Amino acid sequence: MANIIRRPAWFIPDRDITPESAYRNRRRFLAQLGLGAAFLPFLPSATRAADAAASARKGYPYTRNNAFNPAVRLTDESVVTSYNNFYEFSLDKESVRLLTGKFITSPWPIEVKGLCDYPMKIDVDELVSQMPMEERVYRLRCVEAWSMVVPWTGFPLSKLIEKAKPKAEAKFIRFETANRPDQFPGYSNPRTAGYPWPYFEALRMDEAMNPLTLLATGIYGKTLPKQNGAPARLVVPWKYGYKSIKSVVKIEFVATQPKTFWETLGPDEYPFESNVNPRVPHPRWSQATERIVDTGDRIRTQLYNGYGEYVAKLYPGA
Ligand SMILES: Nc1nc2c(c(=O)[nH]1)N[C@H]1C(S)=C(S)[C@@H](COP(=O)(O)O)O[C@H]1N2
Ligand SMILES: [Mo]
């Protein structure tokens, strides 16, 4: 199967990147990638070498699983990494990336706790080495009515849940983002200082176990940039983007439906379930169509963001 995958420009086969070849022999490494000398001036060389070494160390890129591919082109990587909602940094999407300098994402222990037989605290790198990593292309639909198509790298959240063995009483799963007042300028920005930090989200257990639900640690064949939720974030492609919580440090099994960050701020506008649905307008705007961020094209929004085949059964009577 791997042979028939059409590799995008950013796809680098594993065998071409080892930490040594990437670090010690950068020129030959870049030549192997087909990047000419003309490419070199665009980034500081230390950044290039360090990025390549870090990606290689973590085994990126992983093989793409084409089972869920939407029949649409990928959004440009430069747009996905520079147009971000991450209110811990800024309300302004294009500023987020520029404000992540102080954010430390390694080491990154993730705590799995609550109603389960095997609670654990595990570093994200260790988790990656234990989990079945793969790449998947999903649509991402923000409640603000824009959308992207992103190649994520990660593993099905169900695999981690199975390891923790939740008890029968565990009906929901709650997630929390890191709490870093000194690293998140949004905590002290007067417009967002009053928000109920740290960011928190939750899913029903059957939603969390659905094969589509990923814990992502990468995009475009590389580790996640900070602005996209490094080093690990949730991806729930049939729900509005705010359910896909970034920079997760805590995962907790609970018996009753937890509150979420956005539900706390606006229960009528951001309800717990928040499935993408073109027929249910947001109280202040229509959800019938969406704007593709890089092209500006407007397309019709699909029920469950086009993933009904996999998730409609979770919502009988909807
Ligand atoms: N911790 C945290 N997670 C978050 C957000 C946030 O502000 N903080 N924004 C959400 C929203 S509204 C969207 S649309 C997506 C955006 O993900 P992206 O920047 O990778 O496109 O992240 C979601 N996860
Ligand atoms: Mo969003």
Coordinates of N, CA and C in Angstrom, one line a residue, residues 25 100 163 187 197:
N25 N 25.7 16.4 8.3 CA 25.9 16.5 6.9 C 24.7 17.2 6.3
T100 N 4.7 32.5 20.9 CA 4.9 31.2 21.5 C 6.3 31.0 22.1
K163 N -5.4 1.2 27.2 CA -4.3 1.0 28.1 C -4.7 1.3 29.6
Y187 N -3.2 34.9 29.4 CA -3.7 34.9 30.8 C -3.6 36.3 31.4
W197 N -9.3 29.7 32.8 CA -8.1 28.9 32.5 C -7.8 27.9 33.6

